[in-house]
XYZ file of N, CA, C and O in Angstrom:
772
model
N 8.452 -165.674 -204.744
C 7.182 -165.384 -204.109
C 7.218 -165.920 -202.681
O 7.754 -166.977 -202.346
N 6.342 -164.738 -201.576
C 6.881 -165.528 -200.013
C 5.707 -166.201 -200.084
O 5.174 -165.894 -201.150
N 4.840 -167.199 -199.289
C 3.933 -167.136 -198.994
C 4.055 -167.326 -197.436
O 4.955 -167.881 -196.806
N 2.942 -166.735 -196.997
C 2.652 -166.157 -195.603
C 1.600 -167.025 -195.133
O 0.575 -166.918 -195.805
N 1.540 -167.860 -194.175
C 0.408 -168.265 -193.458
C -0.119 -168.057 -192.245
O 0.498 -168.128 -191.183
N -1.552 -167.733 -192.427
C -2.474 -166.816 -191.818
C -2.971 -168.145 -190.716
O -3.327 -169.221 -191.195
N -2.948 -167.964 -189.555
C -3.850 -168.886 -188.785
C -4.586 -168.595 -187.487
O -4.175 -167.674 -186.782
N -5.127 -168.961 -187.299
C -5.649 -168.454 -185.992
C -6.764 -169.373 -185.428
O -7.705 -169.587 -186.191
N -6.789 -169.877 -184.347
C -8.349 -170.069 -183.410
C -9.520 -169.748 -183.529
O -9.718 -168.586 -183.176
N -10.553 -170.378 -183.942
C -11.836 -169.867 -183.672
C -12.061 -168.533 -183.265
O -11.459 -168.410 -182.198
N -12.696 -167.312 -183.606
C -13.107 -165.718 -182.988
C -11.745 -165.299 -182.997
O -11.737 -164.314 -182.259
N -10.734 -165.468 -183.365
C -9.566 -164.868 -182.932
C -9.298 -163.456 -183.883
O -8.560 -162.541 -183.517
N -9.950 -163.474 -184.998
C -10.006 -162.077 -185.876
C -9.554 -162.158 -186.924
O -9.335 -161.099 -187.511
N -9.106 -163.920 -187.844
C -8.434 -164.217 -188.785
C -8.653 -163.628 -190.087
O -7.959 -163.048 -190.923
N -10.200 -164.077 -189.931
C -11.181 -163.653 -191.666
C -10.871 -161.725 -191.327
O -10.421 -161.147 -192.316
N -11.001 -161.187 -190.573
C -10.516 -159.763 -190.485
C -9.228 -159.618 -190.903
O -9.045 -158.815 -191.818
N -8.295 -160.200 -190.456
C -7.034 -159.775 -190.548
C -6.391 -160.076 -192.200
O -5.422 -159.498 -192.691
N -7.297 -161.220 -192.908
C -7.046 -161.559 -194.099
C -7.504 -160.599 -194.880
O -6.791 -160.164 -195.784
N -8.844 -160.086 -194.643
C -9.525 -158.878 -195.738
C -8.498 -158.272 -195.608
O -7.766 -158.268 -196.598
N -7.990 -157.471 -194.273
C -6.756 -156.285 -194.357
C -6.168 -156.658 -195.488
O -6.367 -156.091 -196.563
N -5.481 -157.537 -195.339
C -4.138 -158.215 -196.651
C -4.511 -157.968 -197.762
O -3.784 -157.454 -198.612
N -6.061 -158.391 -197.991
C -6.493 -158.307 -199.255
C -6.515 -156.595 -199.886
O -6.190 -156.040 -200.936
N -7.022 -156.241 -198.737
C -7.263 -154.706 -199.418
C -6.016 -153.888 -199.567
O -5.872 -152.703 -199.865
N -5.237 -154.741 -199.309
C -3.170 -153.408 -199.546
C -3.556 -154.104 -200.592
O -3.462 -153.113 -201.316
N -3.971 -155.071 -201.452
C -3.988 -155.642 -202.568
C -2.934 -157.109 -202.861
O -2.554 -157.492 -203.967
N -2.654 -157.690 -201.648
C -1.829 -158.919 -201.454
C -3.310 -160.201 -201.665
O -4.325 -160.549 -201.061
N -2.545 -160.524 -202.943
C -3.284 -162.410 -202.752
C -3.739 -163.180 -201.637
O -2.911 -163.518 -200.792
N -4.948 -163.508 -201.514
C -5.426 -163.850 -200.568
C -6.220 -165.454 -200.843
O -7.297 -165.512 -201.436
N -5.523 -166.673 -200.329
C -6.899 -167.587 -200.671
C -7.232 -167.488 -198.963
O -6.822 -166.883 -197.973
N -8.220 -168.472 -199.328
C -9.036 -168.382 -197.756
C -9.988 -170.211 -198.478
O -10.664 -170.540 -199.454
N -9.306 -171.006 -196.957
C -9.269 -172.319 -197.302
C -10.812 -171.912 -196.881
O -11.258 -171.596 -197.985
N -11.751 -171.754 -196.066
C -12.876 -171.479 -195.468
C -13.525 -171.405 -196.609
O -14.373 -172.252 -196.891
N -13.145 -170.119 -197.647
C -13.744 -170.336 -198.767
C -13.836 -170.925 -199.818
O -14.625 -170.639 -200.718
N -12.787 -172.095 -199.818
C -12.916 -172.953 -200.645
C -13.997 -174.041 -200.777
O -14.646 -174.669 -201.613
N -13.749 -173.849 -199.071
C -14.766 -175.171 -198.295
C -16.214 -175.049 -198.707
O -17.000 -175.971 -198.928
N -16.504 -173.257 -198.794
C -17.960 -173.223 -199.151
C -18.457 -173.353 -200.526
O -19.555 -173.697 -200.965
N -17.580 -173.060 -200.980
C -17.450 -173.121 -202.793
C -17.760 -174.517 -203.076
O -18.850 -174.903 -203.499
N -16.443 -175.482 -202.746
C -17.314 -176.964 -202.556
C -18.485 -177.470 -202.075
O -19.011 -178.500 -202.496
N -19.010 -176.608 -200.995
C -20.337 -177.074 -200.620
C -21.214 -176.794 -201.223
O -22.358 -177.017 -200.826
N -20.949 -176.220 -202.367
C -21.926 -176.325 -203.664
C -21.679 -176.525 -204.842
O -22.234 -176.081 -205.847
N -20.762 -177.263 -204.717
C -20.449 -177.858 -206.101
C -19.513 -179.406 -206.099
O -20.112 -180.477 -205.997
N -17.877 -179.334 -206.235
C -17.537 -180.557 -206.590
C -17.936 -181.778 -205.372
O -17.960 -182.999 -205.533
N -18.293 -180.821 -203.862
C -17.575 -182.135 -202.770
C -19.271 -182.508 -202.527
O -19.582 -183.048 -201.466
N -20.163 -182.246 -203.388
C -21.715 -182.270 -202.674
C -22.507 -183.512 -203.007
O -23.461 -183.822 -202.293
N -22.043 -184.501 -204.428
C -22.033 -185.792 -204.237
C -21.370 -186.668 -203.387
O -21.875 -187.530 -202.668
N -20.102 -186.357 -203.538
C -19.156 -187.103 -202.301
C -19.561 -186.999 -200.745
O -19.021 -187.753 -199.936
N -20.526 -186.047 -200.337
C -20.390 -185.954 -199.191
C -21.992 -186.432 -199.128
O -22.588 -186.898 -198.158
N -22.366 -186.235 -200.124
C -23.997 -187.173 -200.240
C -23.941 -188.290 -199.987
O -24.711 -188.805 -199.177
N -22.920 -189.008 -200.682
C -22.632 -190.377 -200.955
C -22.259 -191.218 -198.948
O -22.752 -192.207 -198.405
N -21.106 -190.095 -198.404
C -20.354 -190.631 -196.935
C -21.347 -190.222 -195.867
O -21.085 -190.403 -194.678
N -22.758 -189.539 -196.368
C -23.325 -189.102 -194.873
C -24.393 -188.296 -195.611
O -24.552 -187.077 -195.680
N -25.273 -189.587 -196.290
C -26.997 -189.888 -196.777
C -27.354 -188.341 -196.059
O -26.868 -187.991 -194.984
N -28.232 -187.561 -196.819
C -29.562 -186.953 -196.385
C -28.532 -185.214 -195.728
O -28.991 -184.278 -195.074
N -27.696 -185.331 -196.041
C -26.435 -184.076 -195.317
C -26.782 -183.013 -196.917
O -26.143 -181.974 -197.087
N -27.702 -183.418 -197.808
C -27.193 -182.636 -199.109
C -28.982 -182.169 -199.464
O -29.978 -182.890 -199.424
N -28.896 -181.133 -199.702
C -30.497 -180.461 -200.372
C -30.324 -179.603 -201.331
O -29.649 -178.576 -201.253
N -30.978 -180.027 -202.347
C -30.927 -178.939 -203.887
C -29.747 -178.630 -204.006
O -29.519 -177.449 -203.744
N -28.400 -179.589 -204.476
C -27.606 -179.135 -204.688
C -26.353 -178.596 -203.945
O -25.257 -178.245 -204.381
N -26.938 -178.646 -202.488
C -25.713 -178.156 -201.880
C -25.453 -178.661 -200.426
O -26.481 -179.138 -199.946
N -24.401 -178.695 -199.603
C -24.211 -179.623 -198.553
C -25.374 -178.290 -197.588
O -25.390 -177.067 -197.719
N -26.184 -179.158 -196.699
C -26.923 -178.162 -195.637
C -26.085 -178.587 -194.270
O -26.198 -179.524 -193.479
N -25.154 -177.409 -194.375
C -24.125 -177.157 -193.000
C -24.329 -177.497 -191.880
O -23.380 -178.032 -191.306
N -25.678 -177.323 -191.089
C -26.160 -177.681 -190.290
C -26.526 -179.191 -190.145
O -26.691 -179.673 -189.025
N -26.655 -179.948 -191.297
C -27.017 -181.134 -190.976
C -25.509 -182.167 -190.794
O -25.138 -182.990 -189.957
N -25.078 -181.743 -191.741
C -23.761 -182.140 -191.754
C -23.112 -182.207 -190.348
O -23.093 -183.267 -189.722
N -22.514 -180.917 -189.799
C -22.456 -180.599 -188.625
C -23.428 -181.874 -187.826
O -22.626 -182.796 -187.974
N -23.751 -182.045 -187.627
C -24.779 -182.799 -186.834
C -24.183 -184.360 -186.732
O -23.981 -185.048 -185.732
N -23.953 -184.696 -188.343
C -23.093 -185.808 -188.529
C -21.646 -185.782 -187.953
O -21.175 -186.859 -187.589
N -21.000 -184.804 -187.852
C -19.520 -185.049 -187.624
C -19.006 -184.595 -186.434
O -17.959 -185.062 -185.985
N -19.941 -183.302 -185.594
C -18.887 -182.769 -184.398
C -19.363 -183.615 -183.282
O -20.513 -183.756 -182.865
N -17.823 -184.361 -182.719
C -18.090 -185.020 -181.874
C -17.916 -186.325 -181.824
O -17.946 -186.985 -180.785
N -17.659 -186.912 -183.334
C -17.504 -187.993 -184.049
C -16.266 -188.456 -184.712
O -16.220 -188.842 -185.880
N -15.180 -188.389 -183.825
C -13.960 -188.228 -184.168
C -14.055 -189.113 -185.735
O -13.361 -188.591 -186.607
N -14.579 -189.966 -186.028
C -14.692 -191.128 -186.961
C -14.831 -190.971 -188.449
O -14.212 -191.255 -189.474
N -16.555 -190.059 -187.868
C -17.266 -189.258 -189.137
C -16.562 -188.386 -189.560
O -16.387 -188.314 -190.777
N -15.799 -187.238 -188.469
C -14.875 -186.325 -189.180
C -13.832 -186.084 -189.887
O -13.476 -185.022 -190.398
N -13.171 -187.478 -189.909
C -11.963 -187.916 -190.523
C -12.851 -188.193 -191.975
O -12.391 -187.578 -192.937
N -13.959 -188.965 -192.230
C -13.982 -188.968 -193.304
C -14.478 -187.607 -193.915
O -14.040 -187.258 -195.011
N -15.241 -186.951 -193.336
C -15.373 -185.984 -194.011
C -14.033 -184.925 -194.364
O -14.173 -184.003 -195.168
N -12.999 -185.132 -193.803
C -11.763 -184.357 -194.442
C -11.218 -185.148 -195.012
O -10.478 -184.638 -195.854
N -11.186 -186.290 -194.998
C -10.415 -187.245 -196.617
C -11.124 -186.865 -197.538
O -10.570 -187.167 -198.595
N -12.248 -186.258 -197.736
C -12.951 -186.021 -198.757
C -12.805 -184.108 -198.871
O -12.606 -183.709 -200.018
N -12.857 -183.488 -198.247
C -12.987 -182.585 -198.294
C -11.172 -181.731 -198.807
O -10.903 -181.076 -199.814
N -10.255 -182.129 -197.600
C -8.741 -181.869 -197.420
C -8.415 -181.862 -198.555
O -8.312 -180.693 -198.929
N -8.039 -183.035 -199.853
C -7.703 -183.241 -200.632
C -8.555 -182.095 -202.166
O -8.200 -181.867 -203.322
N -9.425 -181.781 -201.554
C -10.140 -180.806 -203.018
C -9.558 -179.315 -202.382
O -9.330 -178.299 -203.039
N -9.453 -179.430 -201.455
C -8.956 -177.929 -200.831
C -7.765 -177.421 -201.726
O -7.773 -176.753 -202.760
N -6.692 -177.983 -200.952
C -5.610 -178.381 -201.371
C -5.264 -177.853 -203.397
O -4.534 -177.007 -203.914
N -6.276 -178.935 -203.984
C -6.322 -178.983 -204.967
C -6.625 -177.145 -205.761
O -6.173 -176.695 -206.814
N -7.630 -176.418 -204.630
C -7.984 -174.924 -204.744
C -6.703 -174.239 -204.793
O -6.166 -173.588 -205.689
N -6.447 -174.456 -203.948
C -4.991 -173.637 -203.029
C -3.993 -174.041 -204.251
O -3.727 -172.934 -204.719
N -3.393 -174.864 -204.918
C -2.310 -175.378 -206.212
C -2.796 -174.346 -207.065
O -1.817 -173.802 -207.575
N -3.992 -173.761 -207.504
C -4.831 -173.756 -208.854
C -4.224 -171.976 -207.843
O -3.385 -171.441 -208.568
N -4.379 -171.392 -206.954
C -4.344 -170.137 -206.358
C -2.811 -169.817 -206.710
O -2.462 -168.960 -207.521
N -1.919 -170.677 -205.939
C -0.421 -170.131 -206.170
C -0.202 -170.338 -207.331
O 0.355 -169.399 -207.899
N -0.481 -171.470 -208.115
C 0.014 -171.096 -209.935
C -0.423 -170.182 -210.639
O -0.067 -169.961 -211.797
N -1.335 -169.489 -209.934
C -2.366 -168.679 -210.644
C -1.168 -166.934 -210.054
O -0.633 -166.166 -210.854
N -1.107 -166.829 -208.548
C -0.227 -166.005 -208.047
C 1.126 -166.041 -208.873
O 1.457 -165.089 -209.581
N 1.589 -166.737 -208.796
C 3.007 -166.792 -209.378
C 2.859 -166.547 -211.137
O 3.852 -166.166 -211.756
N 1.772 -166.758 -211.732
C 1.763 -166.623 -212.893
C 1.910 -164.844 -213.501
O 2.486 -164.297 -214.442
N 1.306 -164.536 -212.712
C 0.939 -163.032 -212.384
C 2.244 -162.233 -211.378
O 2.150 -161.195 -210.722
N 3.427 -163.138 -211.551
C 4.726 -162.313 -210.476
C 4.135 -161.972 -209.092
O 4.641 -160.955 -208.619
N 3.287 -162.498 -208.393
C 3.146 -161.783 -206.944
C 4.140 -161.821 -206.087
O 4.828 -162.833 -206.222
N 4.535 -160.983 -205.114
C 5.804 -161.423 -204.219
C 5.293 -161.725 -203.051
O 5.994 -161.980 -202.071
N 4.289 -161.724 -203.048
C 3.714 -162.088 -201.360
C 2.376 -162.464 -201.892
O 1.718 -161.910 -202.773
N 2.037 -163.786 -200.998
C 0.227 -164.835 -201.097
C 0.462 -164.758 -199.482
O 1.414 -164.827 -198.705
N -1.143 -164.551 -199.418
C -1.223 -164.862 -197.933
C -2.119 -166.493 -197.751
O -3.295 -166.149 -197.878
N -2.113 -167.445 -197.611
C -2.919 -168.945 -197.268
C -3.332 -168.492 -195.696
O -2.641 -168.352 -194.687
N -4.552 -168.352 -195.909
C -5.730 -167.971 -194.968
C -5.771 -169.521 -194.604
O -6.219 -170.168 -195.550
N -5.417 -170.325 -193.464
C -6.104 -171.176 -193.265
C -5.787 -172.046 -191.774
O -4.765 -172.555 -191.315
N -7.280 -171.931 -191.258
C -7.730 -172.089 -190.168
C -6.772 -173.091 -189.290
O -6.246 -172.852 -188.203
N -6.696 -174.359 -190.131
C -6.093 -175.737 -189.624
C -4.899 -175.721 -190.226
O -4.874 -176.540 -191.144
N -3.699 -175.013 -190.067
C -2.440 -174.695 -191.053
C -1.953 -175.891 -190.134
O -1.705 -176.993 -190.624
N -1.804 -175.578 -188.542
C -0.957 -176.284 -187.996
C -1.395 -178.100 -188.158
O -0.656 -179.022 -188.507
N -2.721 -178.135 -187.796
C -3.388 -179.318 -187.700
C -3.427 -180.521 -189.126
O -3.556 -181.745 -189.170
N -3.241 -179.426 -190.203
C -2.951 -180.287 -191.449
C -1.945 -180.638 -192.255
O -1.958 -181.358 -193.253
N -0.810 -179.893 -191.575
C 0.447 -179.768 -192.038
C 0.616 -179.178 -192.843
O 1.650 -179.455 -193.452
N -0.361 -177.819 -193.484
C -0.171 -177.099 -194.217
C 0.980 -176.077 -193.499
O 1.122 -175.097 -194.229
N 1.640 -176.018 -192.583
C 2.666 -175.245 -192.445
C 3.777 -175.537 -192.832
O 4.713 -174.753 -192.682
N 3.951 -176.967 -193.531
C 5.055 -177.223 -194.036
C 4.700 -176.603 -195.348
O 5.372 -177.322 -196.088
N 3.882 -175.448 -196.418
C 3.767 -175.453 -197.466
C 3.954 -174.111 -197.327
O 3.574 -173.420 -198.272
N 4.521 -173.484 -196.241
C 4.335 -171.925 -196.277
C 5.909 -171.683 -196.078
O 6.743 -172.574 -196.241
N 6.184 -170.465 -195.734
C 7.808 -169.483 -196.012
C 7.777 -169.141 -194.328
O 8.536 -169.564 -193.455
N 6.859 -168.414 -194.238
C 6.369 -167.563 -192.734
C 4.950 -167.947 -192.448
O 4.071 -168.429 -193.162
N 4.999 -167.510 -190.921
C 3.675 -167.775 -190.331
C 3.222 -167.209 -189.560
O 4.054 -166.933 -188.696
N 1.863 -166.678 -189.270
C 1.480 -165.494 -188.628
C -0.051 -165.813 -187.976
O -1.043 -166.199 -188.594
N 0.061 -165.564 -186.710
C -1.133 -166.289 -185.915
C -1.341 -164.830 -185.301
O -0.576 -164.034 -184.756
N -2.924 -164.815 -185.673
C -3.945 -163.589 -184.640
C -4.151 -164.753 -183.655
O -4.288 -165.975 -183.596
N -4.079 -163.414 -182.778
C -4.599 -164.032 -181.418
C -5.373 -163.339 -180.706
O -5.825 -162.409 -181.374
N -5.912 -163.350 -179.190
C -6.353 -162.402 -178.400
C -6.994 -163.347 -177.272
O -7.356 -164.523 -177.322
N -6.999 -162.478 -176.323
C -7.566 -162.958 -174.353
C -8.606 -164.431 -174.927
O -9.390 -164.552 -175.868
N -8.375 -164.905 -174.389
C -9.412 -166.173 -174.295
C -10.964 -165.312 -174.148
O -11.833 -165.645 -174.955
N -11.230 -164.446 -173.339
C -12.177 -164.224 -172.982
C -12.648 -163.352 -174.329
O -13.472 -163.917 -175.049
N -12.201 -162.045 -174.723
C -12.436 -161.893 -175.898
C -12.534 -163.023 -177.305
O -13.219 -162.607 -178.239
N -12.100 -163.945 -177.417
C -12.453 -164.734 -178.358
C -13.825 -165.599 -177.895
O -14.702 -165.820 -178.730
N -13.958 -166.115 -176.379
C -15.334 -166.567 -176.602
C -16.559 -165.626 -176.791
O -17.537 -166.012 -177.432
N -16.497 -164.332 -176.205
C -17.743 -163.565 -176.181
C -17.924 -163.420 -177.585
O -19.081 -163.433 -178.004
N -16.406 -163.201 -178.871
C -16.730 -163.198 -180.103
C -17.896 -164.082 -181.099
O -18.807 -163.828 -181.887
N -17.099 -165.467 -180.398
C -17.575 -167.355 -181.190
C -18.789 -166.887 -180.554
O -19.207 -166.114 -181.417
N -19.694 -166.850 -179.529
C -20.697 -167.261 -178.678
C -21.767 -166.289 -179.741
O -22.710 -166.815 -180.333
N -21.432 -164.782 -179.859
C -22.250 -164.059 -180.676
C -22.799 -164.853 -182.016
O -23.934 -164.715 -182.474
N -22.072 -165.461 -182.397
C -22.454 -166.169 -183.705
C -23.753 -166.529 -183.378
O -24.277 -166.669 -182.273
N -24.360 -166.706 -184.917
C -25.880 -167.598 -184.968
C -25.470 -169.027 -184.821
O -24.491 -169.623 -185.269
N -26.375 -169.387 -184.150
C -26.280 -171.080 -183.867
C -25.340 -171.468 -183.124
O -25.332 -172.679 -182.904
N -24.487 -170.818 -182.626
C -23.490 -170.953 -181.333
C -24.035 -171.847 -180.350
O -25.206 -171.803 -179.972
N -23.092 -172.733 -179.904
C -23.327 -172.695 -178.699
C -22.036 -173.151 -177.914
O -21.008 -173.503 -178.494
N -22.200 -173.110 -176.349
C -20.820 -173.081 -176.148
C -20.480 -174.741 -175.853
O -19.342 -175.031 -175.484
N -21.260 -175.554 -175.987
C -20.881 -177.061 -176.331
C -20.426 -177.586 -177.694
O -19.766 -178.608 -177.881
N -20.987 -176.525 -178.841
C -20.101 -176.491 -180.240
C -18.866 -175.618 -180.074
O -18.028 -176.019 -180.882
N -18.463 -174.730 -179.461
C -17.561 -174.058 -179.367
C -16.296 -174.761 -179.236
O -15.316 -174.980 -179.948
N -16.842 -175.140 -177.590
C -15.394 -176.318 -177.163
C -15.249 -177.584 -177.985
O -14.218 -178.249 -177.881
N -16.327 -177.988 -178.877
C -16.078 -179.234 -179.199
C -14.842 -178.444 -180.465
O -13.841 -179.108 -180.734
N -14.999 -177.302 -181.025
C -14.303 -177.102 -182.534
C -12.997 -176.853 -181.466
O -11.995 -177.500 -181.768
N -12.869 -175.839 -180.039
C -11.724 -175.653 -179.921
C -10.838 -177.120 -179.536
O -9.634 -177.038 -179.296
N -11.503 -178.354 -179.507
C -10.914 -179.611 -178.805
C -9.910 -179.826 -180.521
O -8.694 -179.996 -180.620
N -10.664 -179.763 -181.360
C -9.670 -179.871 -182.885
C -8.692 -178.857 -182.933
O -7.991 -178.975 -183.938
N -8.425 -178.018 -182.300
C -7.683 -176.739 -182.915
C -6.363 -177.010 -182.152
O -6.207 -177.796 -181.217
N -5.410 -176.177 -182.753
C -3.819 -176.606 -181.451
C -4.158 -175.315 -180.948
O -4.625 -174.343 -181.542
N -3.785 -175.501 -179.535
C -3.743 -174.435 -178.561
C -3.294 -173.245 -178.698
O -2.064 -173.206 -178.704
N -3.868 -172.146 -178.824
C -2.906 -170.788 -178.852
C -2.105 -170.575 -178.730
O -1.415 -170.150 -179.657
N -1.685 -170.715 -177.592
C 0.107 -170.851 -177.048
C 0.816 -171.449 -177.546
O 1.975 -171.033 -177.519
N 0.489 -172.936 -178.383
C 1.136 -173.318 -179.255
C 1.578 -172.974 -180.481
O 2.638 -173.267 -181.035
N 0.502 -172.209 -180.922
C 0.767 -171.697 -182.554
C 1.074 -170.157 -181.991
O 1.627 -169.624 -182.953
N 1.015 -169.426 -181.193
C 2.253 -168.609 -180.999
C 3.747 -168.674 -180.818
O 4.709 -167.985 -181.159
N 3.513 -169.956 -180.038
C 5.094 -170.373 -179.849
C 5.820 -170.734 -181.066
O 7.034 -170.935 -181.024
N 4.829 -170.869 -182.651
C 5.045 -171.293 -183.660
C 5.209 -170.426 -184.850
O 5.399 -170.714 -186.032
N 5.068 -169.099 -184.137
C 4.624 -168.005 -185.468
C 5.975 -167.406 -185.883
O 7.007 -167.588 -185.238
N 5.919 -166.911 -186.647
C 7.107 -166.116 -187.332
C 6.296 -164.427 -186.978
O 7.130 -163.621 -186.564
N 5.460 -164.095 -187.044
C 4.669 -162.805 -186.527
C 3.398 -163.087 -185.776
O 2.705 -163.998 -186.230
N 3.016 -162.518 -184.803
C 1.763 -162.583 -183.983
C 1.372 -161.206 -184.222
O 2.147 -160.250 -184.211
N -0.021 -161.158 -184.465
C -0.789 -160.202 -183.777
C -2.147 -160.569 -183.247
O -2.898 -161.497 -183.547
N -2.281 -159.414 -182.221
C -3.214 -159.198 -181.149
C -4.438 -158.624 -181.748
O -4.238 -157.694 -182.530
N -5.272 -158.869 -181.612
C -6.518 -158.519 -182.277
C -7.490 -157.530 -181.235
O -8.380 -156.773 -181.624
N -7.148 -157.712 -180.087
C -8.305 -157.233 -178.926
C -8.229 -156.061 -179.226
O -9.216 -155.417 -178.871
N -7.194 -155.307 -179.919
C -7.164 -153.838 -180.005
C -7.957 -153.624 -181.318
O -8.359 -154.573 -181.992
N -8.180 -152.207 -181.676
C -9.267 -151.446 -182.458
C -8.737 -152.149 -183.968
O -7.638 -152.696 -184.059
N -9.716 -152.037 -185.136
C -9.068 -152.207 -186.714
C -7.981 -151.699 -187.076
O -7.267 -152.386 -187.806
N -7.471 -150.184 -186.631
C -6.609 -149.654 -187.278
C -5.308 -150.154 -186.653
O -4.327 -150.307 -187.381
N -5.214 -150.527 -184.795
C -4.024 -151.227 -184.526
C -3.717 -152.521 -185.293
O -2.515 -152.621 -185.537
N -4.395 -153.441 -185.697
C -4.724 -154.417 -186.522
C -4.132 -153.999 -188.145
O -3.365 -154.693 -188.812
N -4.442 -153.307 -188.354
C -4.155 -152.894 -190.079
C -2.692 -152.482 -190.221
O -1.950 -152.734 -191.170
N -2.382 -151.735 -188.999
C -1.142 -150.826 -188.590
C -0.041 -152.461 -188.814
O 0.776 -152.527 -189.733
N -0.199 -153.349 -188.045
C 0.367 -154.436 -188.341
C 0.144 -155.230 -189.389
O 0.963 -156.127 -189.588
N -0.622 -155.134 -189.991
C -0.819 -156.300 -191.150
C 0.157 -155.247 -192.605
O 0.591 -155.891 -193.560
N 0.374 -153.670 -192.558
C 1.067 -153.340 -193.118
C 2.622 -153.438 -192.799
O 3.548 -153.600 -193.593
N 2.652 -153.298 -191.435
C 3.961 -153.900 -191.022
C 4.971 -154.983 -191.579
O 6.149 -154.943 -191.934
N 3.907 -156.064 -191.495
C 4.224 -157.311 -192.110
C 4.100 -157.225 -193.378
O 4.532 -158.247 -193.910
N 3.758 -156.572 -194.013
C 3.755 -156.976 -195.745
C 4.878 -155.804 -196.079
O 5.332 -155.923 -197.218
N 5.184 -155.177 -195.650
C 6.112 -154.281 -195.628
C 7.663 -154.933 -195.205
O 8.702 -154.366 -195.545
N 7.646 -156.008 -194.539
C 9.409 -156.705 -194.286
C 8.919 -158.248 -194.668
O 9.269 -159.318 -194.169
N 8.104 -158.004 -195.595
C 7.955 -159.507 -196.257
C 8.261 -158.915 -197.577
O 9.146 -159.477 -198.222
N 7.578 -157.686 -198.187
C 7.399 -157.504 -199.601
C 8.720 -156.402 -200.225
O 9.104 -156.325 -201.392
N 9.216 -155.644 -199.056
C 10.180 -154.962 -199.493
C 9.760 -153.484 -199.710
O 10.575 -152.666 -200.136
């Protein structure tokens, strides 16, 4: 089984480029969604417990949280000792689950591959990218944006240029879905045979 890791920058077109994968019908986790899955369930005492009043009916309220950690080099470390380690734990439970089922190709959707050393857990690696300028007008559209949260998430991220200089495949995102898809079959096509 290869597994393929998906990474990319903030707005860069990742969560797009992963559905593609998904829909040729290639295994897909998506650490993002693990993260939210926990935020309503196993990590929502634990994160009650490291940062009082961050938790309502059951589930972490994102926004408050956020509030606690960006910016807080301190707070944010604990909140990924707590968080990193249940991820992780998703992602084990995904590839035993892939491999149980013969898949020849998993794609690991995940944001912080380089930053967590999850690239030492992958085969290949594949970073969307696109113009700086197209990725902020993307991030900025978001609800609750702003561009002082923007730069603070891009200050955590490794530099583009870096995780290109790091990829085993790049693609460019600024172009339409179907140039986008055109490559994501590419790649599963001299990964899968």
């Amino acid at each position: 089984m290869i597994v393929l890791g998906l990474t990319g920058s903030i707005g860069m077109g990742k969560s797009t480029s992963a559905q593609m994968f998904d829909d040729e019908g290639i295994p897909v986790y998506s650490a993002d969604e693990a993260v939210h899955s926990l935020y309503t369930g196993a990590a929502v005492p634990l994160i009650e417990a490291a940062f009082p009043g961050t938790t309502k009916n059951g589930k972490v309220d994102r926004t408050k949280l956020s509030t606690a950690v960006v910016g807080k080099p301190k707070a944010l470390e604990k909140l990924e000792a707590i968080i990193h380690p249940l991820v992780r734990a998703e992602e084990n439970r995904f590839r035993d689950d892939a491999q149980s089922r013969d898949a020849k190709l998993i794609v690991l959707d995940i944001p912080l591959l380089f930053e967590t050393g999850a690239d030492r857990r992958v085969d290949k690696i594949l970073v969307v990218t696109a113009p700086e300028d197209v990725q902020r007008k993307r991030v900025l559209e978001r609800p609750g944006m702003t561009p002082e949260k923007f730069d603070a998430i891009l200050a955590r991220q490794t530099p583009d240029a870096e995780k290109r200089a790091r990829a085993d495949f790049i693609i460019d995102t600024r172009h339409d879905f179907d140039v986008t898809r055109a490559e994501v079959r590419k790649i599963i096509g001299l990964l899968s045979g």
